[in-house]
Short mmCIF file of C-alpha atoms in Angstrom, two decimals:
data_model
loop_
_atom_site.label_atom_id
_atom_site.label_comp_id
_atom_site.label_asym_id
_atom_site.label_seq_id
_atom_site.Cartn_x
_atom_site.Cartn_y
_atom_site.Cartn_z
CA UNK A 1 134.16 15.79 45.09
CA UNK A 2 134.13 17.85 42.17
CA UNK A 3 135.84 16.20 39.80
CA UNK A 4 138.74 18.87 39.65
CA UNK A 5 142.75 18.76 39.19
CA UNK A 6 144.41 21.61 39.10
CA UNK A 7 148.10 21.37 38.15
CA UNK A 8 150.69 22.98 39.87
CA UNK A 9 149.60 22.39 43.00
CA UNK A 10 152.69 24.25 44.44
CA UNK A 11 155.10 26.70 42.24
CA UNK A 12 157.51 29.13 42.41
CA UNK A 13 158.92 31.64 39.71
CA UNK A 14 160.15 34.56 38.94
CA UNK A 15 159.18 37.41 37.91
CA UNK A 16 158.72 38.54 34.74
CA UNK A 17 158.62 34.57 33.62
CA UNK A 18 154.88 33.09 32.52
CA UNK A 19 153.42 30.22 34.10
CA UNK A 20 150.09 28.41 33.21
CA UNK A 21 147.55 26.28 35.32
CA UNK A 22 145.82 24.01 34.49
CA UNK A 23 142.55 23.32 35.84
CA UNK A 24 141.14 19.73 34.85
CA UNK A 25 137.59 18.70 34.75
CA UNK A 26 136.54 15.43 34.07
CA UNK A 27 132.21 16.15 34.39
CA UNK A 28 131.68 18.10 31.48
CA UNK A 29 130.25 20.93 33.39
CA UNK A 30 130.03 23.76 30.53
CA UNK A 31 130.75 26.45 33.38
CA UNK A 32 134.45 26.83 34.55
CA UNK A 33 136.11 29.91 36.64
CA UNK A 34 139.55 30.62 37.87
CA UNK A 35 139.53 32.80 41.42
CA UNK A 36 142.14 33.89 43.58
CA UNK A 37 142.35 34.15 47.40
CA UNK A 38 144.63 36.72 49.11
CA UNK A 39 144.21 37.93 53.21
CA UNK A 40 141.70 40.83 53.44
CA UNK A 41 140.40 39.98 49.85
CA UNK A 42 138.84 36.90 50.05
CA UNK A 43 137.93 35.36 46.99
CA UNK A 44 138.39 37.02 43.07
CA UNK A 45 137.09 36.43 39.99
CA UNK A 46 139.27 36.38 38.00
CA UNK A 47 138.45 34.77 34.33
CA UNK A 48 135.49 32.57 33.43
CA UNK A 49 134.11 30.85 30.84
CA UNK A 50 130.76 29.22 29.54
CA UNK A 51 131.66 26.63 27.42
CA UNK A 52 134.24 25.85 24.53
CA UNK A 53 136.09 29.07 23.73
CA UNK A 54 133.95 30.93 25.43
CA UNK A 55 135.35 32.98 28.02
CA UNK A 56 134.95 36.69 29.28
CA UNK A 57 136.58 38.40 32.62
CA UNK A 58 136.34 38.22 35.92
CA UNK A 59 136.75 41.14 38.27
CA UNK A 60 140.14 40.77 39.11
CA UNK A 61 141.48 39.69 35.30
CA UNK A 62 144.90 42.00 34.35
CA UNK A 63 147.26 40.39 33.32
CA UNK A 64 145.55 37.07 33.61
CA UNK A 65 144.26 35.41 30.10
CA UNK A 66 142.77 31.62 29.61
CA UNK A 67 141.55 29.84 27.36
CA UNK A 68 139.07 26.33 26.71
CA UNK A 69 139.78 24.51 23.93
CA UNK A 70 138.54 21.12 25.02
CA UNK A 71 135.91 21.36 27.03
CA UNK A 72 138.01 19.07 30.35
CA UNK A 73 140.63 21.75 30.35
CA UNK A 74 140.33 25.45 31.57
CA UNK A 75 144.13 27.63 31.75
CA UNK A 76 144.61 30.30 33.30
CA UNK A 77 148.21 32.04 31.55
CA UNK A 78 149.93 34.96 34.05
CA UNK A 79 152.01 36.26 30.75
CA UNK A 80 154.61 37.90 32.38
CA UNK A 81 154.65 37.53 35.86
CA UNK A 82 154.75 39.90 38.91
CA UNK A 83 155.34 40.06 42.63
CA UNK A 84 151.20 40.83 42.95
CA UNK A 85 150.25 37.75 41.51
CA UNK A 86 151.24 35.25 45.19
CA UNK A 87 148.22 33.94 45.98
CA UNK A 88 146.29 31.24 45.94
CA UNK A 89 144.58 29.87 42.92
CA UNK A 90 141.27 28.14 43.16
CA UNK A 91 139.96 26.72 39.44
CA UNK A 92 136.37 26.39 39.73
CA UNK A 93 132.98 24.38 38.04
CA UNK A 94 129.33 24.76 37.69
CA UNK A 95 127.20 22.00 37.51
CA UNK A 96 124.12 23.62 36.75
CA UNK A 97 121.80 22.75 39.62
CA UNK A 98 121.33 26.22 41.87
CA UNK A 99 124.25 27.62 40.08
CA UNK A 100 126.18 26.74 42.93
CA UNK A 101 129.80 26.26 42.09
CA UNK A 102 132.18 23.27 43.62
CA UNK A 103 136.28 24.04 43.76
CA UNK A 104 140.15 22.21 43.01
CA UNK A 105 142.35 22.08 45.64
CA UNK A 106 144.05 24.67 44.80
CA UNK A 107 146.72 25.98 43.11
CA UNK A 108 149.51 28.33 45.21
CA UNK A 109 152.12 30.12 43.84
CA UNK A 110 155.41 32.02 44.94
CA UNK A 111 156.59 34.98 42.28
CA UNK A 112 159.68 35.74 43.60
CA UNK B 1 131.25 49.54 50.24
CA UNK B 2 132.05 46.24 49.41
CA UNK B 3 129.56 44.58 47.41
CA UNK B 4 128.86 41.52 50.02
CA UNK B 5 130.47 42.54 53.42
CA UNK B 6 131.32 40.59 56.96
CA UNK B 7 132.59 40.27 59.76
CA UNK B 8 136.69 39.06 59.63
CA UNK B 9 136.28 38.48 63.34
CA UNK B 10 137.60 35.69 65.00
CA UNK B 11 134.21 34.96 66.55
CA UNK B 12 134.70 32.32 69.47
CA UNK B 13 131.84 29.74 70.60
CA UNK B 14 131.76 27.85 73.49
CA UNK B 15 131.67 23.87 72.22
CA UNK B 16 127.57 22.74 72.04
CA UNK B 17 126.68 27.31 72.03
CA UNK B 18 124.88 28.75 69.00
CA UNK B 19 127.76 30.51 65.96
CA UNK B 20 126.01 33.27 64.31
CA UNK B 21 127.57 34.58 61.33
CA UNK B 22 126.75 37.85 59.70
CA UNK B 23 126.37 38.85 55.59
CA UNK B 24 125.24 41.95 54.44
CA UNK B 25 124.87 43.07 50.96
CA UNK B 26 124.73 45.51 49.13
CA UNK B 27 122.92 44.47 45.73
CA UNK B 28 118.70 45.15 46.73
CA UNK B 29 118.22 42.19 43.28
CA UNK B 30 121.13 39.50 44.23
CA UNK B 31 118.95 36.34 43.73
CA UNK B 32 121.21 33.39 44.36
CA UNK B 33 122.99 33.07 48.16
CA UNK B 34 125.88 30.86 49.52
CA UNK B 35 127.46 29.67 52.62
CA UNK B 36 130.62 28.23 52.22
CA UNK B 37 133.24 26.09 54.92
CA UNK B 38 137.29 26.31 54.45
CA UNK B 39 139.50 25.36 56.47
CA UNK B 40 143.00 26.65 56.73
CA UNK B 41 144.79 25.67 53.41
CA UNK B 42 141.96 23.40 51.45
CA UNK B 43 139.10 25.08 49.59
CA UNK B 44 136.05 26.29 49.92
CA UNK B 45 133.48 23.44 50.79
CA UNK B 46 129.83 24.49 49.53
CA UNK B 47 128.14 24.42 52.79
CA UNK B 48 124.53 25.73 51.74
CA UNK B 49 122.53 28.30 49.05
CA UNK B 50 119.26 30.42 50.18
CA UNK B 51 117.02 31.99 47.06
CA UNK B 52 113.76 32.46 49.58
CA UNK B 53 113.04 34.98 51.76
CA UNK B 54 113.03 33.05 55.34
CA UNK B 55 114.87 29.07 56.92
CA UNK B 56 116.03 27.07 55.42
CA UNK B 57 117.75 24.03 57.75
CA UNK B 58 120.39 21.33 57.20
CA UNK B 59 121.41 19.02 59.37
CA UNK B 60 122.68 22.22 62.36
CA UNK B 61 122.56 24.37 59.99
CA UNK B 62 119.89 26.88 59.16
CA UNK B 63 120.85 29.67 56.62
CA UNK B 64 117.98 32.76 57.09
CA UNK B 65 117.63 35.43 53.78
CA UNK B 66 116.47 38.67 54.94
CA UNK B 67 115.78 40.22 51.33
CA UNK B 68 114.51 43.61 52.69
CA UNK B 69 117.05 44.11 54.89
CA UNK B 70 119.85 42.21 52.89
CA UNK B 71 121.59 40.13 54.72
CA UNK B 72 121.97 36.88 55.04
CA UNK B 73 123.29 34.75 58.51
CA UNK B 74 124.30 31.17 58.44
CA UNK B 75 123.68 29.91 62.73
CA UNK B 76 125.52 26.54 63.41
CA UNK B 77 123.73 24.53 66.34
CA UNK B 78 125.26 22.70 68.61
CA UNK B 79 128.68 23.85 67.26
CA UNK B 80 132.11 21.13 67.93
CA UNK B 81 135.58 22.18 67.45
CA UNK B 82 135.46 20.32 64.03
CA UNK B 83 133.41 23.86 62.96
CA UNK B 84 136.29 25.28 63.92
CA UNK B 85 137.13 27.23 60.04
CA UNK B 86 136.29 30.30 57.93
CA UNK B 87 132.67 30.62 56.52
CA UNK B 88 132.31 32.72 53.04
CA UNK B 89 129.31 34.31 52.58
CA UNK B 90 129.05 34.41 48.21
CA UNK B 91 126.07 36.22 46.82
CA UNK B 92 124.33 36.35 42.64
CA UNK B 93 125.09 40.13 41.99
CA UNK B 94 122.10 40.87 39.72
CA UNK B 95 123.04 40.62 36.35
CA UNK B 96 126.08 38.50 36.48
CA UNK B 97 124.57 34.81 36.49
CA UNK B 98 126.44 32.05 37.42
CA UNK B 99 129.30 34.36 38.85
CA UNK B 100 129.45 34.45 42.42
CA UNK B 101 131.06 37.37 44.59
CA UNK B 102 132.50 36.73 47.84
CA UNK B 103 132.61 38.43 51.37
CA UNK B 104 136.52 38.14 53.09
CA UNK B 105 135.14 35.13 55.66
CA UNK B 106 133.82 34.89 59.48
CA UNK B 107 137.40 33.16 61.12
CA UNK B 108 135.10 31.36 63.54
CA UNK B 109 136.90 29.11 66.67
CA UNK B 110 134.26 27.07 68.74
CA UNK B 111 135.95 26.14 72.50
CA UNK B 112 136.07 22.65 73.79
#
């Protein structure tokens, strides 16, 4: 158990609505990540954070924004959800050992 | 060319056999390599990581790294039906500290 909680775990939303996914960790790790996973594409990095208010873009950041106002919380926001953002979203943390990362349980998002 | 490539499979092996999973990467400067296991509907779990050329063993799992040929492999000895899952290879590309780039995964089925 990496001490990561994602919420909501499942959500269905309509096209054009804003959606925020929350990742909460209990271990005060500095590095946090948001990945999405789609068939045929594997896991792709959306955004990551290396500290409070320190974030950077990943491979597939268009249409997403993030915020980290506290060490323990990393929020992913879809400003105006589209059907192409239907996916499974995984939060991850890096405790530092060997640059390994550990994943949360995932959030299943469907945009209709 | 994808930065990290894996055969999607499915790969089937009989129970008790050795399963061999392969991964190639395009960035010669990559330094860190990881194997994750993902059961259907679950999040990826870290199996092991390897940094140096050669073999690294952990229980029934052996990771093999050949930087000259730019491939990393995972051997699973005495395969069990519980090993049936998708195996994900991940690489930290040069200049991408603490950001893992994943392959699309290989689906493994161990037949009883």
